[in-house]
PDB file of N, CA and C in Angstrom:
ATOM      1  N   MET I   1     -30.805  46.740  22.853  1.00 48.00           N
ATOM      2  CA  MET I   1     -30.559  46.507  21.035  1.00 48.00           C
ATOM      3  C   MET I   1     -30.153  45.022  20.916  1.00 48.00           C
ATOM      4  N   THR I   2     -29.532  44.281  22.101  1.00 56.00           N
ATOM      5  CA  THR I   2     -29.197  43.236  21.131  1.00 56.00           C
ATOM      6  C   THR I   2     -30.826  41.763  21.186  1.00 56.00           C
ATOM      7  N   ASN I   3     -31.322  41.735  21.584  1.00 61.00           N
ATOM      8  CA  ASN I   3     -32.449  41.430  21.135  1.00 61.00           C
ATOM      9  C   ASN I   3     -33.347  42.158  20.397  1.00 61.00           C
ATOM     10  N   SER I   4     -32.937  42.911  19.645  1.00 62.00           N
ATOM     11  CA  SER I   4     -33.948  43.626  19.130  1.00 62.00           C
ATOM     12  C   SER I   4     -32.741  42.874  17.517  1.00 62.00           C
ATOM     13  N   LEU I   5     -31.674  42.648  17.481  1.00 57.00           N
ATOM     14  CA  LEU I   5     -30.499  41.894  16.799  1.00 57.00           C
ATOM     15  C   LEU I   5     -30.960  40.818  16.190  1.00 57.00           C
ATOM     16  N   LYS I   6     -31.182  40.314  17.845  1.00 62.00           N
ATOM     17  CA  LYS I   6     -31.618  38.621  17.355  1.00 62.00           C
ATOM     18  C   LYS I   6     -32.898  38.625  16.303  1.00 62.00           C
ATOM     19  N   ASP I   7     -33.168  39.078  16.496  1.00 66.00           N
ATOM     20  CA  ASP I   7     -34.845  38.942  15.336  1.00 66.00           C
ATOM     21  C   ASP I   7     -34.104  39.888  13.275  1.00 66.00           C
ATOM     22  N   GLN I   8     -32.978  39.611  13.909  1.00 63.00           N
ATOM     23  CA  GLN I   8     -32.767  40.350  12.493  1.00 63.00           C
ATOM     24  C   GLN I   8     -32.459  38.842  11.812  1.00 63.00           C
ATOM     25  N   THR I   9     -32.035  39.080   9.609  1.00 75.00           N
ATOM     26  CA  THR I   9     -32.420  37.998   9.704  1.00 75.00           C
ATOM     27  C   THR I   9     -30.625  38.341   8.579  1.00 75.00           C
ATOM     28  N   THR I  10     -29.686  39.668   9.032  1.00 76.00           N
ATOM     29  CA  THR I  10     -28.615  40.383   9.035  1.00 76.00           C
ATOM     30  C   THR I  10     -27.747  39.830   9.568  1.00 76.00           C
ATOM     31  N   HIS I  11     -26.062  38.453   8.557  1.00 75.00           N
ATOM     32  CA  HIS I  11     -26.177  37.718   9.095  1.00 75.00           C
ATOM     33  C   HIS I  11     -24.409  39.516   9.375  1.00 75.00           C
ATOM     34  N   VAL I  12     -23.066  38.961  10.316  1.00 77.00           N
ATOM     35  CA  VAL I  12     -22.127  40.390  11.344  1.00 77.00           C
ATOM     36  C   VAL I  12     -21.274  39.786  10.795  1.00 77.00           C
ATOM     37  N   TYR I  13     -20.223  40.195  10.308  1.00 76.00           N
ATOM     38  CA  TYR I  13     -19.001  39.045  10.832  1.00 76.00           C
ATOM     39  C   TYR I  13     -18.197  39.833  11.214  1.00 76.00           C
ATOM     40  N   TYR I  14     -17.726  39.591  11.743  1.00 78.00           N
ATOM     41  CA  TYR I  14     -16.187  40.120  12.459  1.00 78.00           C
ATOM     42  C   TYR I  14     -14.988  40.492  11.696  1.00 78.00           C
ATOM     43  N   THR I  15     -14.327  40.308  11.120  1.00 79.00           N
ATOM     44  CA  THR I  15     -12.505  40.256  10.947  1.00 79.00           C
ATOM     45  C   THR I  15     -11.634  41.538  12.139  1.00 79.00           C
ATOM     46  N   HIS I  16      -9.723  40.393  12.034  1.00 83.00           N
ATOM     47  CA  HIS I  16      -9.887  41.196  12.725  1.00 83.00           C
ATOM     48  C   HIS I  16      -8.401  41.821  11.841  1.00 83.00           C
ATOM     49  N   PRO I  17      -7.780  43.067  12.122  1.00 82.00           N
ATOM     50  CA  PRO I  17      -7.402  44.354  12.043  1.00 82.00           C
ATOM     51  C   PRO I  17      -5.800  43.297  11.254  1.00 82.00           C
ATOM     52  N   TYR I  18      -5.379  43.516  10.038  1.00 80.00           N
ATOM     53  CA  TYR I  18      -3.826  43.238   9.291  1.00 80.00           C
ATOM     54  C   TYR I  18      -4.413  41.042   9.131  1.00 80.00           C
ATOM     55  N   ALA I  19      -5.879  40.937   9.176  1.00 82.00           N
ATOM     56  CA  ALA I  19      -5.731  38.881   8.596  1.00 82.00           C
ATOM     57  C   ALA I  19      -6.593  39.113   7.818  1.00 82.00           C
ATOM     58  N   ALA I  20      -6.168  39.350   6.309  1.00 78.00           N
ATOM     59  CA  ALA I  20      -6.277  38.963   4.791  1.00 78.00           C
ATOM     60  C   ALA I  20      -6.652  38.148   5.258  1.00 78.00           C
ATOM     61  N   TRP I  21      -6.590  36.802   5.232  1.00 76.00           N
ATOM     62  CA  TRP I  21      -6.959  35.129   4.603  1.00 76.00           C
ATOM     63  C   TRP I  21      -8.895  35.298   5.762  1.00 76.00           C
ATOM     64  N   GLU I  22      -8.832  36.074   6.316  1.00 78.00           N
ATOM     65  CA  GLU I  22     -10.407  36.538   6.844  1.00 78.00           C
ATOM     66  C   GLU I  22     -11.795  37.368   6.354  1.00 78.00           C
ATOM     67  N   ARG I  23     -10.763  38.093   4.953  1.00 79.00           N
ATOM     68  CA  ARG I  23     -11.517  38.674   3.586  1.00 79.00           C
ATOM     69  C   ARG I  23     -11.190  38.116   2.398  1.00 79.00           C
ATOM     70  N   PRO I  24     -10.574  37.522   1.807  1.00 80.00           N
ATOM     71  CA  PRO I  24     -10.375  36.796   0.705  1.00 80.00           C
ATOM     72  C   PRO I  24     -10.637  37.205  -1.004  1.00 80.00           C
ATOM     73  N   THR I  25     -12.356  38.063  -0.301  1.00 79.00           N
ATOM     74  CA  THR I  25     -12.336  38.750  -1.777  1.00 79.00           C
ATOM     75  C   THR I  25     -12.033  39.942  -1.527  1.00 79.00           C
ATOM     76  N   ASN I  26     -12.604  40.930  -0.188  1.00 81.00           N
ATOM     77  CA  ASN I  26     -11.518  42.172  -0.664  1.00 81.00           C
ATOM     78  C   ASN I  26     -10.150  41.987  -0.987  1.00 81.00           C
ATOM     79  N   GLU I  27      -9.551  41.230  -0.192  1.00 85.00           N
ATOM     80  CA  GLU I  27      -8.583  40.490  -1.394  1.00 85.00           C
ATOM     81  C   GLU I  27      -8.199  41.077  -2.026  1.00 85.00           C
ATOM     82  N   ARG I  28      -8.724  40.012  -3.194  1.00 86.00           N
ATOM     83  CA  ARG I  28      -9.619  39.752  -4.900  1.00 86.00           C
ATOM     84  C   ARG I  28      -9.611  41.374  -4.757  1.00 86.00           C
ATOM     85  N   HIS I  29     -10.194  41.951  -5.141  1.00 88.00           N
ATOM     86  CA  HIS I  29     -10.927  42.873  -5.014  1.00 88.00           C
ATOM     87  C   HIS I  29      -9.852  43.884  -5.336  1.00 88.00           C
ATOM     88  N   ASN I  30      -9.075  44.005  -4.052  1.00 89.00           N
ATOM     89  CA  ASN I  30      -7.908  45.056  -4.012  1.00 89.00           C
ATOM     90  C   ASN I  30      -5.852  44.481  -5.141  1.00 89.00           C
ATOM     91  N   GLU I  31      -5.747  42.972  -5.553  1.00 92.00           N
ATOM     92  CA  GLU I  31      -4.827  43.099  -6.286  1.00 92.00           C
ATOM     93  C   GLU I  31      -5.951  43.197  -7.343  1.00 92.00           C
ATOM     94  N   MET I  32      -7.327  42.986  -7.709  1.00 93.00           N
ATOM     95  CA  MET I  32      -7.358  43.742  -8.950  1.00 93.00           C
ATOM     96  C   MET I  32      -7.179  45.909  -9.424  1.00 93.00           C
ATOM     97  N   ILE I  33      -7.933  45.642  -8.553  1.00 94.00           N
ATOM     98  CA  ILE I  33      -7.155  47.105  -8.712  1.00 94.00           C
ATOM     99  C   ILE I  33      -5.666  47.641  -8.865  1.00 94.00           C
ATOM    100  N   ARG I  34      -4.832  46.872  -8.109  1.00 95.00           N
ATOM    101  CA  ARG I  34      -3.487  47.385  -7.587  1.00 95.00           C
ATOM    102  C   ARG I  34      -3.244  47.058  -9.424  1.00 95.00           C
ATOM    103  N   LYS I  35      -4.088  46.433 -10.373  1.00 95.00           N
ATOM    104  CA  LYS I  35      -3.174  46.331 -11.218  1.00 95.00           C
ATOM    105  C   LYS I  35      -3.093  47.263 -12.791  1.00 95.00           C
ATOM    106  N   PHE I  36      -4.325  48.513 -11.909  1.00 96.00           N
ATOM    107  CA  PHE I  36      -4.296  49.199 -12.579  1.00 96.00           C
ATOM    108  C   PHE I  36      -4.046  50.545 -12.019  1.00 96.00           C
ATOM    109  N   ILE I  37      -3.608  50.781 -10.521  1.00 96.00           N
ATOM    110  CA  ILE I  37      -3.204  51.542 -10.125  1.00 96.00           C
ATOM    111  C   ILE I  37      -2.178  51.143  -8.491  1.00 96.00           C
ATOM    112  N   PRO I  38      -0.983  51.272  -8.811  1.00 94.00           N
ATOM    113  CA  PRO I  38      -0.039  50.262  -8.232  1.00 94.00           C
ATOM    114  C   PRO I  38       0.762  50.994  -7.406  1.00 94.00           C
ATOM    115  N   LYS I  39      -0.151  50.125  -5.982  1.00 91.00           N
ATOM    116  CA  LYS I  39       0.091  50.269  -4.289  1.00 91.00           C
ATOM    117  C   LYS I  39       1.001  51.441  -4.296  1.00 91.00           C
ATOM    118  N   GLY I  40       0.340  52.742  -2.908  1.00 92.00           N
ATOM    119  CA  GLY I  40       0.867  53.314  -2.446  1.00 92.00           C
ATOM    120  C   GLY I  40       1.151  54.924  -3.381  1.00 92.00           C
ATOM    121  N   GLN I  41       0.299  55.035  -4.676  1.00 93.00           N
ATOM    122  CA  GLN I  41      -0.445  55.593  -5.726  1.00 93.00           C
ATOM    123  C   GLN I  41      -1.566  56.670  -5.499  1.00 93.00           C
ATOM    124  N   PRO I  42      -1.348  57.763  -4.709  1.00 94.00           N
ATOM    125  CA  PRO I  42      -2.393  58.353  -4.441  1.00 94.00           C
ATOM    126  C   PRO I  42      -3.489  58.140  -5.835  1.00 94.00           C
ATOM    127  N   ILE I  43      -4.557  57.775  -4.720  1.00 92.00           N
ATOM    128  CA  ILE I  43      -6.381  58.058  -6.003  1.00 92.00           C
ATOM    129  C   ILE I  43      -6.181  59.162  -6.655  1.00 92.00           C
ATOM    130  N   ALA I  44      -5.614  60.441  -5.949  1.00 94.00           N
ATOM    131  CA  ALA I  44      -6.206  61.625  -6.357  1.00 94.00           C
ATOM    132  C   ALA I  44      -5.505  61.992  -7.466  1.00 94.00           C
ATOM    133  N   ASN I  45      -4.357  61.546  -8.172  1.00 95.00           N
ATOM    134  CA  ASN I  45      -4.013  61.233  -9.011  1.00 95.00           C
ATOM    135  C   ASN I  45      -4.678  60.878 -11.094  1.00 95.00           C
ATOM    136  N   TYR I  46      -5.650  60.428 -10.855  1.00 97.00           N
ATOM    137  CA  TYR I  46      -6.056  59.290 -11.292  1.00 97.00           C
ATOM    138  C   TYR I  46      -7.321  60.091 -11.988  1.00 97.00           C
ATOM    139  N   SER I  47      -7.548  60.253 -13.104  1.00 97.00           N
ATOM    140  CA  SER I  47      -8.642  60.840 -12.951  1.00 97.00           C
ATOM    141  C   SER I  47     -10.018  60.473 -13.521  1.00 97.00           C
ATOM    142  N   ARG I  48     -10.778  60.848 -13.501  1.00 97.00           N
ATOM    143  CA  ARG I  48     -12.677  60.330 -12.810  1.00 97.00           C
ATOM    144  C   ARG I  48     -12.959  59.313 -13.832  1.00 97.00           C
ATOM    145  N   THR I  49     -12.418  59.388 -15.185  1.00 98.00           N
ATOM    146  CA  THR I  49     -12.800  58.772 -16.256  1.00 98.00           C
ATOM    147  C   THR I  49     -11.876  57.424 -16.424  1.00 98.00           C
ATOM    148  N   PHE I  50     -10.757  57.898 -16.348  1.00 98.00           N
ATOM    149  CA  PHE I  50     -10.083  56.709 -15.722  1.00 98.00           C
ATOM    150  C   PHE I  50     -10.137  55.457 -14.753  1.00 98.00           C
ATOM    151  N   ILE I  51     -10.431  55.620 -13.787  1.00 97.00           N
ATOM    152  CA  ILE I  51     -10.989  55.418 -12.594  1.00 97.00           C
ATOM    153  C   ILE I  51     -12.534  54.790 -12.409  1.00 97.00           C
ATOM    154  N   ARG I  52     -13.463  55.255 -14.157  1.00 96.00           N
ATOM    155  CA  ARG I  52     -15.197  54.522 -14.520  1.00 96.00           C
ATOM    156  C   ARG I  52     -13.958  53.798 -15.298  1.00 96.00           C
ATOM    157  N   GLN I  53     -13.281  53.748 -15.645  1.00 97.00           N
ATOM    158  CA  GLN I  53     -12.693  52.862 -17.018  1.00 97.00           C
ATOM    159  C   GLN I  53     -12.348  51.682 -16.266  1.00 97.00           C
ATOM    160  N   MET I  54     -11.530  51.703 -15.332  1.00 96.00           N
ATOM    161  CA  MET I  54     -11.341  50.614 -14.256  1.00 96.00           C
ATOM    162  C   MET I  54     -12.366  49.990 -13.936  1.00 96.00           C
ATOM    163  N   ILE I  55     -13.440  49.998 -13.171  1.00 94.00           N
ATOM    164  CA  ILE I  55     -14.155  50.055 -12.348  1.00 94.00           C
ATOM    165  C   ILE I  55     -15.469  49.254 -13.686  1.00 94.00           C
ATOM    166  N   ARG I  56     -14.911  49.309 -15.045  1.00 93.00           N
ATOM    167  CA  ARG I  56     -15.823  48.956 -15.884  1.00 93.00           C
ATOM    168  C   ARG I  56     -15.173  47.550 -16.003  1.00 93.00           C
ATOM    169  N   ALA I  57     -13.555  47.218 -16.472  1.00 95.00           N
ATOM    170  CA  ALA I  57     -12.641  46.857 -16.793  1.00 95.00           C
ATOM    171  C   ALA I  57     -12.927  45.089 -14.948  1.00 95.00           C
ATOM    172  N   ILE I  58     -13.034  45.756 -14.319  1.00 93.00           N
ATOM    173  CA  ILE I  58     -13.069  44.683 -13.919  1.00 93.00           C
ATOM    174  C   ILE I  58     -14.453  44.504 -13.490  1.00 93.00           C
ATOM    175  N   ASP I  59     -15.331  45.196 -13.432  1.00 89.00           N
ATOM    176  CA  ASP I  59     -17.345  44.627 -13.109  1.00 89.00           C
ATOM    177  C   ASP I  59     -17.414  43.723 -14.088  1.00 89.00           C
ATOM    178  N   HIS I  60     -16.577  44.070 -15.706  1.00 92.00           N
ATOM    179  CA  HIS I  60     -17.452  42.853 -16.588  1.00 92.00           C
ATOM    180  C   HIS I  60     -15.257  41.603 -16.508  1.00 92.00           C
ATOM    181  N   LEU I  61     -15.363  41.162 -15.416  1.00 92.00           N
ATOM    182  CA  LEU I  61     -14.121  40.239 -15.277  1.00 92.00           C
ATOM    183  C   LEU I  61     -14.691  38.836 -15.006  1.00 92.00           C
ATOM    184  N   PRO I  62     -14.859  37.186 -14.876  1.00 94.00           N
ATOM    185  CA  PRO I  62     -15.559  36.468 -14.432  1.00 94.00           C
ATOM    186  C   PRO I  62     -15.195  36.193 -12.724  1.00 94.00           C
ATOM    187  N   ARG I  63     -16.040  36.263 -12.855  1.00 90.00           N
ATOM    188  CA  ARG I  63     -15.761  35.295 -10.648  1.00 90.00           C
ATOM    189  C   ARG I  63     -16.241  34.372 -10.167  1.00 90.00           C
ATOM    190  N   LYS I  64     -15.070  33.576  -9.750  1.00 89.00           N
ATOM    191  CA  LYS I  64     -15.454  32.282  -8.837  1.00 89.00           C
ATOM    192  C   LYS I  64     -16.939  31.764  -8.423  1.00 89.00           C
ATOM    193  N   ILE I  65     -16.366  32.913  -7.603  1.00 86.00           N
ATOM    194  CA  ILE I  65     -17.749  33.078  -6.495  1.00 86.00           C
ATOM    195  C   ILE I  65     -18.918  33.613  -6.860  1.00 86.00           C
ATOM    196  N   LEU I  66     -18.582  33.870  -8.090  1.00 92.00           N
ATOM    197  CA  LEU I  66     -20.763  34.504  -9.414  1.00 92.00           C
ATOM    198  C   LEU I  66     -20.968  33.585 -10.069  1.00 92.00           C
ATOM    199  N   ASN I  67     -19.818  31.871  -9.988  1.00 94.00           N
ATOM    200  CA  ASN I  67     -20.290  30.942 -10.909  1.00 94.00           C
ATOM    201  C   ASN I  67     -19.624  31.272 -12.222  1.00 94.00           C
ATOM    202  N   TYR I  68     -18.543  32.177 -11.642  1.00 96.00           N
ATOM    203  CA  TYR I  68     -18.053  31.983 -13.021  1.00 96.00           C
ATOM    204  C   TYR I  68     -19.156  33.196 -15.065  1.00 96.00           C
ATOM    205  N   GLN I  69     -19.447  34.561 -13.817  1.00 96.00           N
ATOM    206  CA  GLN I  69     -21.049  35.026 -14.926  1.00 96.00           C
ATOM    207  C   GLN I  69     -19.775  36.457 -14.470  1.00 96.00           C
ATOM    208  N   THR I  70     -20.201  37.635 -15.092  1.00 94.00           N
ATOM    209  CA  THR I  70     -19.197  38.584 -14.479  1.00 94.00           C
ATOM    210  C   THR I  70     -20.230  38.970 -13.838  1.00 94.00           C
ATOM    211  N   PRO I  71     -20.118  40.073 -12.420  1.00 91.00           N
ATOM    212  CA  PRO I  71     -20.344  41.418 -11.336  1.00 91.00           C
ATOM    213  C   PRO I  71     -21.791  41.567 -11.666  1.00 91.00           C
ATOM    214  N   ALA I  72     -21.634  42.173 -13.339  1.00 88.00           N
ATOM    215  CA  ALA I  72     -22.183  42.729 -14.907  1.00 88.00           C
ATOM    216  C   ALA I  72     -24.013  41.816 -14.608  1.00 88.00           C
ATOM    217  N   GLU I  73     -23.093  40.944 -15.696  1.00 94.00           N
ATOM    218  CA  GLU I  73     -24.321  39.555 -15.122  1.00 94.00           C
ATOM    219  C   GLU I  73     -24.416  39.756 -13.710  1.00 94.00           C
ATOM    220  N   ALA I  74     -24.338  39.209 -13.012  1.00 94.00           N
ATOM    221  CA  ALA I  74     -25.381  39.150 -12.138  1.00 94.00           C
ATOM    222  C   ALA I  74     -26.048  40.055 -11.401  1.00 94.00           C
ATOM    223  N   PHE I  75     -25.707  41.325 -11.247  1.00 93.00           N
ATOM    224  CA  PHE I  75     -26.552  42.041 -10.971  1.00 93.00           C
ATOM    225  C   PHE I  75     -27.797  42.260 -12.003  1.00 93.00           C
ATOM    226  N   GLN I  76     -27.469  42.168 -14.056  1.00 94.00           N
ATOM    227  CA  GLN I  76     -28.322  42.147 -13.934  1.00 94.00           C
ATOM    228  C   GLN I  76     -29.543  40.990 -14.377  1.00 94.00           C
ATOM    229  N   ARG I  77     -28.769  39.951 -13.492  1.00 94.00           N
ATOM    230  CA  ARG I  77     -29.758  38.834 -13.268  1.00 94.00           C
ATOM    231  C   ARG I  77     -31.247  38.453 -12.200  1.00 94.00           C
ATOM    232  N   GLU I  78     -30.087  39.607 -11.526  1.00 93.00           N
ATOM    233  CA  GLU I  78     -31.154  39.806 -10.079  1.00 93.00           C
ATOM    234  C   GLU I  78     -31.820  40.520  -9.799  1.00 93.00           C
ATOM    235  N   LEU I  79     -31.769  42.230 -10.879  1.00 94.00           N
ATOM    236  CA  LEU I  79     -32.764  42.751 -11.678  1.00 94.00           C
ATOM    237  C   LEU I  79     -33.411  42.116 -11.760  1.00 94.00           C
ATOM    238  N   GLN I  80     -33.213  41.974 -12.216  1.00 94.00           N
ATOM    239  CA  GLN I  80     -34.486  40.749 -13.403  1.00 94.00           C
ATOM    240  C   GLN I  80     -35.271  39.848 -13.142  1.00 94.00           C
ATOM    241  N   LYS I  81     -34.969  39.773 -11.546  1.00 92.00           N
ATOM    242  CA  LYS I  81     -35.610  38.453 -10.718  1.00 92.00           C
ATOM    243  C   LYS I  81     -36.223  39.475 -10.010  1.00 92.00           C
ATOM    244  N   LEU I  82     -35.848  40.345  -9.263  1.00 91.00           N
ATOM    245  CA  LEU I  82     -36.559  41.737  -8.722  1.00 91.00           C
ATOM    246  C   LEU I  82     -37.791  42.376  -9.684  1.00 91.00           C
ATOM    247  N   ALA I  83     -37.705  42.341 -11.248  1.00 91.00           N
ATOM    248  CA  ALA I  83     -39.023  43.313 -11.916  1.00 91.00           C
ATOM    249  C   ALA I  83     -40.230  41.204 -12.749  1.00 91.00           C
ATOM    250  N   SER I  84     -39.426  40.356 -11.653  1.00 85.00           N
ATOM    251  CA  SER I  84     -40.808  39.717 -12.419  1.00 85.00           C
ATOM    252  C   SER I  84     -41.341  38.585 -11.240  1.00 85.00           C
TER     253      SER I  84
END
């Protein structure tokens, strides 16, 4: 299996448990979610409609990592690249 992995172009990254500094984008997303759902609150307390609205709001926030585009804009740009 090791030899077959060497032939692949996918990179695998390992992060240590409780090492938030190793995954800053993930932590930033958690921070955005916490603006809508406080830490410790069960997600089951929120309706599907609320969750969809939260996701839509988060997806329309510009990101520095995306050169200040929104994830929705970046996704549309990638779809256009695939279509052409």
